[in-house]
Structures are given as structure tokens and as C-alpha cells.
PDB file of C-alpha atoms in Angstrom:
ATOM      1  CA  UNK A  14      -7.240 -25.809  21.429  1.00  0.00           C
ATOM      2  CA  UNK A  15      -3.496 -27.112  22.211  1.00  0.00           C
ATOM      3  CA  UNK A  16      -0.872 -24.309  20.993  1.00  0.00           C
ATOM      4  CA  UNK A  17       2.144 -24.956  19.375  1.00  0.00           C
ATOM      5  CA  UNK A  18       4.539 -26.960  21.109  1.00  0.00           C
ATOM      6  CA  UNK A  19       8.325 -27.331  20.152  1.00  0.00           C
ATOM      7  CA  UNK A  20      10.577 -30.147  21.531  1.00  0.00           C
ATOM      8  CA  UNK A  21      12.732 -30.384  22.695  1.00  0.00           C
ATOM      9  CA  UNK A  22      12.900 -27.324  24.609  1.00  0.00           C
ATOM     10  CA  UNK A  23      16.207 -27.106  25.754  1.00  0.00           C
ATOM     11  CA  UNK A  24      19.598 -29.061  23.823  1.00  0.00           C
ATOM     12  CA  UNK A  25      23.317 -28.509  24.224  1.00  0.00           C
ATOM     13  CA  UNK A  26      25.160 -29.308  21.493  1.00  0.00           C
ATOM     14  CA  UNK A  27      29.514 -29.443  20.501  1.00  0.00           C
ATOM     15  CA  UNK A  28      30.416 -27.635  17.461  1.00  0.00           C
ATOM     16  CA  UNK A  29      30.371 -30.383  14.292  1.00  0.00           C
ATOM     17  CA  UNK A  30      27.459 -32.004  15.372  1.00  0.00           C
ATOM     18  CA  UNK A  31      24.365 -31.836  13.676  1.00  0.00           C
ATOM     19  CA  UNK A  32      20.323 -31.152  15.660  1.00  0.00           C
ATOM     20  CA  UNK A  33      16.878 -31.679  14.398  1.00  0.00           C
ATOM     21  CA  UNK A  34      14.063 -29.541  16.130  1.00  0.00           C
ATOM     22  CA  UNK A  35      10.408 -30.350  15.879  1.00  0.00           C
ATOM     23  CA  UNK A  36       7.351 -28.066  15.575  1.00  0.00           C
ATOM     24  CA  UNK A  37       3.664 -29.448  15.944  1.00  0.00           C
ATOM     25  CA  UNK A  38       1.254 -26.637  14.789  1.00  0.00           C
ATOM     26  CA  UNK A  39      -2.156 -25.437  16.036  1.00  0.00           C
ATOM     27  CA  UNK A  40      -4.354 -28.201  14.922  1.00  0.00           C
ATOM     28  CA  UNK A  41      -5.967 -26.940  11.562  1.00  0.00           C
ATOM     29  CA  UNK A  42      -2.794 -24.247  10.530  1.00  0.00           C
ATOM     30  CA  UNK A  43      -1.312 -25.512   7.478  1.00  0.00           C
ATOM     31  CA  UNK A  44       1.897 -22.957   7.590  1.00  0.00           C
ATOM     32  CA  UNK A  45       4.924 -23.114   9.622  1.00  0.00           C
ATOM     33  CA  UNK A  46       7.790 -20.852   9.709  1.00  0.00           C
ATOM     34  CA  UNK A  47      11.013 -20.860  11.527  1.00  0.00           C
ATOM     35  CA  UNK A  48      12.845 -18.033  13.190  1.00  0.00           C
ATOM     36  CA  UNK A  49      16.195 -17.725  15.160  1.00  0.00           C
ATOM     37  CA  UNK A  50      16.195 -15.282  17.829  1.00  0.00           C
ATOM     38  CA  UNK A  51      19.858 -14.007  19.624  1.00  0.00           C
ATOM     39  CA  UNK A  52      20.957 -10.841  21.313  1.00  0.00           C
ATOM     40  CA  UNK A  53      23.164  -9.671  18.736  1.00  0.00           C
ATOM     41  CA  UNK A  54      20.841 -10.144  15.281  1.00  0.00           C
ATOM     42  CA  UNK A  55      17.064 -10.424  16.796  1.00  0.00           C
ATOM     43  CA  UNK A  56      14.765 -12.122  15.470  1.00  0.00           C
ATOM     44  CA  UNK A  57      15.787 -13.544  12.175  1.00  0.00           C
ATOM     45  CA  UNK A  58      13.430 -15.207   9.520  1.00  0.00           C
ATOM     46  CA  UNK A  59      14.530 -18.679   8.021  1.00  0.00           C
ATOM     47  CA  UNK A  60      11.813 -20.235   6.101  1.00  0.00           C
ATOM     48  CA  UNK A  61       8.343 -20.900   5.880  1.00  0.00           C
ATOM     49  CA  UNK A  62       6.503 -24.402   4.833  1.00  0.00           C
ATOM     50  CA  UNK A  63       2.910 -24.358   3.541  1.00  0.00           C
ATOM     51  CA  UNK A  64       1.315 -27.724   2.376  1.00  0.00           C
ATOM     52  CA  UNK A  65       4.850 -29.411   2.666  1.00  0.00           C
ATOM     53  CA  UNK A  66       6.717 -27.038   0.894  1.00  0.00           C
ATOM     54  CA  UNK A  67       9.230 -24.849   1.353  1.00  0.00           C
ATOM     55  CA  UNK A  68       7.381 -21.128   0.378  1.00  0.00           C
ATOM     56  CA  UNK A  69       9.793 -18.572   1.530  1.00  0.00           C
ATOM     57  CA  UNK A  70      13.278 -18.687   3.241  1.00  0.00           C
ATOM     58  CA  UNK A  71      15.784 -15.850   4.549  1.00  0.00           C
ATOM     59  CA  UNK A  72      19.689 -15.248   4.556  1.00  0.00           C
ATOM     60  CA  UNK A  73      20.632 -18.685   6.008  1.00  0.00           C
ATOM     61  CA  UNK A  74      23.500 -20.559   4.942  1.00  0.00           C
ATOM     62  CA  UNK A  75      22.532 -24.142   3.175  1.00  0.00           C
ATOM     63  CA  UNK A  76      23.596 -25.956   6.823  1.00  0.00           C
ATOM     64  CA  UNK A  77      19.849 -24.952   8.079  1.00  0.00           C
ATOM     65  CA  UNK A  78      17.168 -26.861   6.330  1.00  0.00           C
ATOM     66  CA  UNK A  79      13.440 -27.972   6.901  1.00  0.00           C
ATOM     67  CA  UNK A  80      11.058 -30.081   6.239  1.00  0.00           C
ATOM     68  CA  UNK A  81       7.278 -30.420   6.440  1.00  0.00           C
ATOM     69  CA  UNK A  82       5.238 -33.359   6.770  1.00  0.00           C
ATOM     70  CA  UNK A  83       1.537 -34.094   5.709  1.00  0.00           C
ATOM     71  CA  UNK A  84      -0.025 -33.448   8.829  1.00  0.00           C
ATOM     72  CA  UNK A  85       1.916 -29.690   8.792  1.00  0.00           C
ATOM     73  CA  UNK A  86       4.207 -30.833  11.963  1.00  0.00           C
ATOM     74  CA  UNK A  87       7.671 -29.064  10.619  1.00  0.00           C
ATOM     75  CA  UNK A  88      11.577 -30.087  11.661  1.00  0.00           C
ATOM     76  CA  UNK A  89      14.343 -27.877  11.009  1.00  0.00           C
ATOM     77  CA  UNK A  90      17.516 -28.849  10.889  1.00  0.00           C
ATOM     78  CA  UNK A  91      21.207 -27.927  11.071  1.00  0.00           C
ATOM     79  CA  UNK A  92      24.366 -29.879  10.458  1.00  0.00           C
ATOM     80  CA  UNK A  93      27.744 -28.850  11.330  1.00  0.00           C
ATOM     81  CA  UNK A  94      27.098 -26.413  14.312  1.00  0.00           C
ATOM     82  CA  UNK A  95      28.875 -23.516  14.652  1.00  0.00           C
ATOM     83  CA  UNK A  96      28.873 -21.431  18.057  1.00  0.00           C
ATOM     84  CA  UNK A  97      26.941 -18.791  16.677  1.00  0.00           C
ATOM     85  CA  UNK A  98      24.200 -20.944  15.679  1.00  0.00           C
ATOM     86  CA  UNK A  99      23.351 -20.936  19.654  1.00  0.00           C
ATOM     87  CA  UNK A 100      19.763 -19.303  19.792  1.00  0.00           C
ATOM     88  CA  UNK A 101      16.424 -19.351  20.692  1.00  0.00           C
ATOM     89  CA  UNK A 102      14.731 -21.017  17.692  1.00  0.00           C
ATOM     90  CA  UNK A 103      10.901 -20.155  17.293  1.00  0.00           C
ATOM     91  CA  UNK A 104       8.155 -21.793  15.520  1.00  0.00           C
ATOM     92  CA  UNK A 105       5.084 -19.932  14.523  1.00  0.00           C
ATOM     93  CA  UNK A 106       2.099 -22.017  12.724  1.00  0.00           C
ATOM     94  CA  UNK A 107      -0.977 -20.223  11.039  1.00  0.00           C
ATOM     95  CA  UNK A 108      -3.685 -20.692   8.840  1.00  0.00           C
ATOM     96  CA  UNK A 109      -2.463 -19.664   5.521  1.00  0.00           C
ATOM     97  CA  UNK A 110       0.856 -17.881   3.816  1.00  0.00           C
ATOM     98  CA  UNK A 111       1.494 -14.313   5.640  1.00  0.00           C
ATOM     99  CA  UNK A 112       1.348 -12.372   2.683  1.00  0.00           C
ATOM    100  CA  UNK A 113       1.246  -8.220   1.965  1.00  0.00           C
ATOM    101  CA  UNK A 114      -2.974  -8.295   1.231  1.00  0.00           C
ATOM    102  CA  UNK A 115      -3.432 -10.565   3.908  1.00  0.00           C
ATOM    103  CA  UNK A 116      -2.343 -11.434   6.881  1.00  0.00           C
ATOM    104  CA  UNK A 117      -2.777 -14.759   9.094  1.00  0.00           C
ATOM    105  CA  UNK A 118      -1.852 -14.386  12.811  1.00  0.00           C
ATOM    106  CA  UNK A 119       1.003 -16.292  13.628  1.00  0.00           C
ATOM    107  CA  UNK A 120       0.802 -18.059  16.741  1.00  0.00           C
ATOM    108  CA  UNK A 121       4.675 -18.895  18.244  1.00  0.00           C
ATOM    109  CA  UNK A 122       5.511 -21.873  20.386  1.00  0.00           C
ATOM    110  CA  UNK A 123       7.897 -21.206  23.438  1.00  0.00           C
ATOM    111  CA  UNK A 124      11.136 -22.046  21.308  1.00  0.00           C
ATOM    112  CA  UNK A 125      14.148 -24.091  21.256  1.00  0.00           C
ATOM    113  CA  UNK A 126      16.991 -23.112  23.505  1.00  0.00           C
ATOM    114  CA  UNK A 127      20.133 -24.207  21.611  1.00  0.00           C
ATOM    115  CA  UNK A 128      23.503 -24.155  22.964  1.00  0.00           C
ATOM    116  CA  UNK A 129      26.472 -25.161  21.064  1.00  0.00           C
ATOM    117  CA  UNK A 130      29.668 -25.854  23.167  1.00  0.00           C
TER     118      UNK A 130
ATOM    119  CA  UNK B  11      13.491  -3.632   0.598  1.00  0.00           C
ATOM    120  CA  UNK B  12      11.719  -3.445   4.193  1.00  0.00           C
ATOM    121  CA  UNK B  13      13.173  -2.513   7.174  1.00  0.00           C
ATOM    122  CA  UNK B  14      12.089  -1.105  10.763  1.00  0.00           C
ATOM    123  CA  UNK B  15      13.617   0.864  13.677  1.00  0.00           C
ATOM    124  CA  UNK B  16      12.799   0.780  17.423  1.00  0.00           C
ATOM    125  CA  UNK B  17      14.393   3.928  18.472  1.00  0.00           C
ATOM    126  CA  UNK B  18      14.336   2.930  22.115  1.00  0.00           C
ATOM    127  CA  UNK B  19      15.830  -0.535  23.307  1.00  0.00           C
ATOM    128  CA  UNK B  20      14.919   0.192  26.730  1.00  0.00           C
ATOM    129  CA  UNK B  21      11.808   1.982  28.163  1.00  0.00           C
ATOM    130  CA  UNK B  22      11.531   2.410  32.104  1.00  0.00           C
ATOM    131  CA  UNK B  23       7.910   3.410  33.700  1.00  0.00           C
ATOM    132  CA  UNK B  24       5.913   3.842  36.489  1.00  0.00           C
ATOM    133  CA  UNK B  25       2.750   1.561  36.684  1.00  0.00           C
ATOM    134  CA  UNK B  26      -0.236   3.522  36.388  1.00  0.00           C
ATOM    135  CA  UNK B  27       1.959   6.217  33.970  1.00  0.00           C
ATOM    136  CA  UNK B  28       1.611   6.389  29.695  1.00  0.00           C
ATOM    137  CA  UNK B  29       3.776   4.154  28.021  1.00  0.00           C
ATOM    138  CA  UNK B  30       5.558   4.493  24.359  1.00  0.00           C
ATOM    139  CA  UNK B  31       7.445   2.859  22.459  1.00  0.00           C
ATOM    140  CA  UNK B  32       8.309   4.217  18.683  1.00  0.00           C
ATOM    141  CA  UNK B  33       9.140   2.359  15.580  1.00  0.00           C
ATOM    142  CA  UNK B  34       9.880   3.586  12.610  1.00  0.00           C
ATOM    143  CA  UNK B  35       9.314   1.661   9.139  1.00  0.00           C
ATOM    144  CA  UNK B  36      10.776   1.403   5.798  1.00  0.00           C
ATOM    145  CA  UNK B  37       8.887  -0.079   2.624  1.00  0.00           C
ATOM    146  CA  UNK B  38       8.739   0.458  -1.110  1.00  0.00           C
ATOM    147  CA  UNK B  39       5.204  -0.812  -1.057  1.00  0.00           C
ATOM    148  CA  UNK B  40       2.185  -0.526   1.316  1.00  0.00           C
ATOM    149  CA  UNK B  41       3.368  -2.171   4.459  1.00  0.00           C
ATOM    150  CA  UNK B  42       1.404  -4.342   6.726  1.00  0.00           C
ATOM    151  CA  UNK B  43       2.821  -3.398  10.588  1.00  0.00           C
ATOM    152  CA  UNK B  44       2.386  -5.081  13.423  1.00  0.00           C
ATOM    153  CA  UNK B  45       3.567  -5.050  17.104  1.00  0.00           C
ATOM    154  CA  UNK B  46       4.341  -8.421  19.322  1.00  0.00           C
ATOM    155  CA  UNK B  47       5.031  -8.938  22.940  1.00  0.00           C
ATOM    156  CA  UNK B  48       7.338 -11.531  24.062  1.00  0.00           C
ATOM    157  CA  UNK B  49       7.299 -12.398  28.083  1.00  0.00           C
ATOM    158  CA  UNK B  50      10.365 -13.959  29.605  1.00  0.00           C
ATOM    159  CA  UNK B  51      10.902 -17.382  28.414  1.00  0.00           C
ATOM    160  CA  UNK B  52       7.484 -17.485  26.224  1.00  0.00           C
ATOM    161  CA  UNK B  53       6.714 -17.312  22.489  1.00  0.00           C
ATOM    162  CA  UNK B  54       5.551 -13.878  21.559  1.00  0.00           C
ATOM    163  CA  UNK B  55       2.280 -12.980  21.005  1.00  0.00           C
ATOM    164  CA  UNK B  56       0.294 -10.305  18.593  1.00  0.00           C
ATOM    165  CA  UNK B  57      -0.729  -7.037  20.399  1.00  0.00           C
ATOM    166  CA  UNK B  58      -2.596  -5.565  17.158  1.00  0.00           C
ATOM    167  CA  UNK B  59      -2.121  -5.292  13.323  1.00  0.00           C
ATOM    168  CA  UNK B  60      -2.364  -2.909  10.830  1.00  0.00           C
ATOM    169  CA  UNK B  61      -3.251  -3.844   6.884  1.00  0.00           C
ATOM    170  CA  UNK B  62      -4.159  -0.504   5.203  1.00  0.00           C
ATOM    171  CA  UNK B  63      -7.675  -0.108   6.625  1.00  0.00           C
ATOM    172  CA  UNK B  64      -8.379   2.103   9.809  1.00  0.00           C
ATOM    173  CA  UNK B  65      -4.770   4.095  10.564  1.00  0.00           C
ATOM    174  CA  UNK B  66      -5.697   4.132  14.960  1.00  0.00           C
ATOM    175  CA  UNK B  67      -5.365   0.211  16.118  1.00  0.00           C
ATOM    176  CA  UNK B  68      -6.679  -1.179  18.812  1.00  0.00           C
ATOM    177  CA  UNK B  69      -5.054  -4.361  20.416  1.00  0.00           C
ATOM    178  CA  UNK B  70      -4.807  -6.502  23.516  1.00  0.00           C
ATOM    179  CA  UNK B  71      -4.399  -5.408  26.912  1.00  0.00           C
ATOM    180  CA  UNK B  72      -5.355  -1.714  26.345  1.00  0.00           C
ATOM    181  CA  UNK B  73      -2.477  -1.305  23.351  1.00  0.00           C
ATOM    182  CA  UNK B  74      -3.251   0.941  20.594  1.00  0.00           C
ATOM    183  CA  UNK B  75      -0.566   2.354  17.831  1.00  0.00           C
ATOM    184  CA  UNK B  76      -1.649   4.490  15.106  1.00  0.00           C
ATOM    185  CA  UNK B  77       0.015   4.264  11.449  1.00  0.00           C
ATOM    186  CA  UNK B  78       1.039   7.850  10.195  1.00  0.00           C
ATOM    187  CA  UNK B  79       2.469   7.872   6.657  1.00  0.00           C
ATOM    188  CA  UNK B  80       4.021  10.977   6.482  1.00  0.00           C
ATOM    189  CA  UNK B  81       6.730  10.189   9.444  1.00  0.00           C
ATOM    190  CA  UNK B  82       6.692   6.601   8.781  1.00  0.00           C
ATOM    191  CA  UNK B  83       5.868   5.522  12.094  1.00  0.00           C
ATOM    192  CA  UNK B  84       3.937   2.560  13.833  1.00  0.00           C
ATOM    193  CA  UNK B  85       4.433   4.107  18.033  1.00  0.00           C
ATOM    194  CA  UNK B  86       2.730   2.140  20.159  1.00  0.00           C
ATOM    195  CA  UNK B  87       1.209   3.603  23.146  1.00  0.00           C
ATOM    196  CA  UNK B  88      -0.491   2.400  26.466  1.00  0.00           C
ATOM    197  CA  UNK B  89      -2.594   5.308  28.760  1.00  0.00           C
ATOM    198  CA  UNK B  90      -1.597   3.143  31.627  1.00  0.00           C
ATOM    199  CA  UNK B  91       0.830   0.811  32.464  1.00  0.00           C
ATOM    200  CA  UNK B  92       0.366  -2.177  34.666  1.00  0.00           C
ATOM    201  CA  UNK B  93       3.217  -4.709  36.546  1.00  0.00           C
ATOM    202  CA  UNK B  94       1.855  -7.096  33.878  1.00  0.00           C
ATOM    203  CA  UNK B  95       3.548  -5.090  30.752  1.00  0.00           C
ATOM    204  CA  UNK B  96       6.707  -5.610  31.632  1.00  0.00           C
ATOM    205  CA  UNK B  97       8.371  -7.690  28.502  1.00  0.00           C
ATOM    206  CA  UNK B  98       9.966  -7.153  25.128  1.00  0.00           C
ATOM    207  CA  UNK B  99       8.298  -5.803  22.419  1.00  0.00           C
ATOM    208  CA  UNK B 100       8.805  -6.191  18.953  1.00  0.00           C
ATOM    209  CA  UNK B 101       7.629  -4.116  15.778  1.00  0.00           C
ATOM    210  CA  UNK B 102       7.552  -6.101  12.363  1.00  0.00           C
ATOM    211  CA  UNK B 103       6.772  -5.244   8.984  1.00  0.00           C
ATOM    212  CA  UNK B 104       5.816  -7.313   5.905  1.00  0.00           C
ATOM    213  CA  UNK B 105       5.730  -6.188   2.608  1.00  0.00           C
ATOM    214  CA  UNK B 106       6.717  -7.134  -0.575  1.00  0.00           C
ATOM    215  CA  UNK B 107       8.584 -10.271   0.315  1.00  0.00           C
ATOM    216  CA  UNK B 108       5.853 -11.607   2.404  1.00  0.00           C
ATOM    217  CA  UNK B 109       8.501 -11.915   5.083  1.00  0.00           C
ATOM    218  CA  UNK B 110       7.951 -10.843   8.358  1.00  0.00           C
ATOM    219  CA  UNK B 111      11.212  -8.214   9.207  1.00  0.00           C
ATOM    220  CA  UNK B 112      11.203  -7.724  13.092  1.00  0.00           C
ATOM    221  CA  UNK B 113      13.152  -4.957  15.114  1.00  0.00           C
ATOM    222  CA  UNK B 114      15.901  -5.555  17.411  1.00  0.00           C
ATOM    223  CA  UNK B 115      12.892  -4.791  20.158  1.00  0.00           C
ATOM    224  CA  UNK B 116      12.106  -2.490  23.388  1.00  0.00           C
ATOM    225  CA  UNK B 117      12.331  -3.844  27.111  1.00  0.00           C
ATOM    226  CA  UNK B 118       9.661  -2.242  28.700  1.00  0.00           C
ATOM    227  CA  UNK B 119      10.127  -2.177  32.506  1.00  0.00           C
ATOM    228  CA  UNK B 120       7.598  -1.196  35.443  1.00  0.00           C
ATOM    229  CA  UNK B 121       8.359   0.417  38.316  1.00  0.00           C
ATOM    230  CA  UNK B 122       5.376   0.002  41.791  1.00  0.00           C
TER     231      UNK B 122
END
């Protein structure tokens, strides 16, 4: 079974512009969340999409946004780039909502290395 | 409000040696813990998981952590450590929020 793949997987960006990043799931996972990883905050959560909607998010400003489609492939996007918004974004997909009684394995793609210049 | 602590953001070891790596938690409810391992320029991966049943858990790659209320702890621990180990690793929590809250992570490095 294919894991999840991200593209692209390397983009340099100038500060203004705006960047769409893709996510294709494990075939059969309905869930996809998005995370931004950097040396100075970690691994940060953003949001989470289940059956095309958006189910959870984190402290983001309003410039990052997603989007799922029907066949649970995910983009995430983010206008107006700032500097700091250089990071290693990560997609995880998995079966159903992570969730306190429950938990579905997340399975993470290789990432998104974004530099803003 | 969740929250978790890596106490150690490096860890240097021999191969063949124990290896530990402690994490401490925070939660209002019953937390779910779990411990990830990211290798250089890959995703990360799940090592083991703990959801309120057994409090010892066993994982991949000879990884086991064990859940101890009282000093609100997740350490995960490795009898012996092989060339292959050498990463980051990452304890998480999710509780109330359903949100997965990572720490800032460990480098774990092996010596020959």
C-alpha cells in the first residue's frame, strides 16, 4: 500500500506571495491533518479534515487555510508569506478522527520544505 | 489544557548500552501518550501508544515506555541501542481537545 506522499517536496518562496501544498492520503484514510514543524516552536498542530471538513484546527493565524476534497487528498494553503512561515510542513492521513477514547495511527508523509526569502 | 516535557533535548549513547529518554505530561483528563521517531529528512513514525489499558508498552524496534500516574511520566526506554536509533524522538499527548500536543523532542545519538 502507497504511503502518503506530499508535493511538492521542496519550494522557495519571497515574502507576499502566496503557496498551496498537496497531501494524497493512504488509500482508504478518510482524515488528514496538517502540522508545521521548525526549530524554534516544534511540531505545531494546524488543522485536521475528516470527510471534507474542517474538524479541528490550532493557533494559526487566518493566512493558513485547507481544504479537503472527496477523495480525502487535502491542500493547505497560505497567502501572504511571512519569513517565519519557513518550515517543514507535515501531513499525516488516518482512518478516522484521533480522538481521547480512541486513537487512529497517523501515518506522516515526508513533508514540505518551505523556504520563504 | 495538555502539555508535555522532554527533559532531555539531547541524549548521547553507546550502541549496545540502555537508552532513555523522559517525558513528562500534563492533562486535566485521562491522557492518551504516545512516542514517535522521526529519521533525518523522513516523516515520523509511531514507536508505541498508550490509551488507558496495560501501563508497560511495548513498541517497534525493541521500545517500551511505561505510563506511571503518580510522577506523570511516559520515559521511554531501549535495553540496547543499535546505529539504527539514532533520530529525533518525539512524545505527544492527546486529551481533551483531541489534538495531538508534541514535545520540542530528544536527538538520540549512537556512538560504535
Amino acid at each position: 500500500k502507497a504511503g502518503v506522499t506530499q508535493t511538492p517536496r521542496y519550494l522557495i518562496k519571497t515574502r507576499g506571495q502566496q503557496v498551496t501544498l498537496s497531501c494524497s492520503p493512504i488509500s482508504g484514510h478518510r482524515s488528514v491533518s496538517w502540522y508545521q514543524q521548525t526549530p524554534g516552536q516544534g511540531l505545531q498542530f494546524l488543522f485536521e479534515y475528516f470527510s471534507e471538513t474542517q474538524r479541528n484546527k490550532g493557533n494559526f493565524p487566518g493566512r493558513f487555510s485547507g481544504r479537503q476534497f472527496s477523495n480525502s487528498r487535502s491542500e493547505m494553503n497560505v497567502s501572504t508569506l511571512e519569513l517565519g512561515d519557513s518550515a517543514l510542513y507535515l501531513c499525516a492521513s488516518s482512518l478516522g478522527l484521533a480522538g481521547v477514547s480512541h486513537f487512529y495511527e497517523q501515518y506522516f508523509g515526508p513533508g514540505t520544505r518551505l523556504t520563504v526569502t | 489544557a495538555q502539555s508535555v516535557t522532554q527533559l532531555d533535548s539531547h541524549v548521547s549513547v553507546s550502541e549496545g548500552t540502555p537508552v532513555l529518554l523522559r517525558c513528562n505530561y500534563s492533562s486535566s483528563y485521562s491522557p492518551s501518550l504516545f512516542w514517535y521517531v522521526q529519521h533525518p529528512n523522513k516523516g515520523l513514525q509511531l514507536l508505541l501508544k498508550y490509551t488507558s489499558a496495560a501501563t508497560l508498552v511495548k513498541g517497534i524496534n525493541g521500545f517500551e515506555a511505561e505510563f506511571k500516574k503518580s510522577e506523570t511520566s511516559f520515559h521511554l526506554t531501549k535495553p540496547s541501542a543499535h546505529m539504527s536509533d539514532a533520530a529525533e524522538y518525539f512524545c505527544v499527548v492527546s486529551g481533551d481537545t483531541d489534538k495531538l500536543i508534541f514535545g520540542t523532542g530528544t536527538r538520540l545519538q549512537v556512538f560504535p
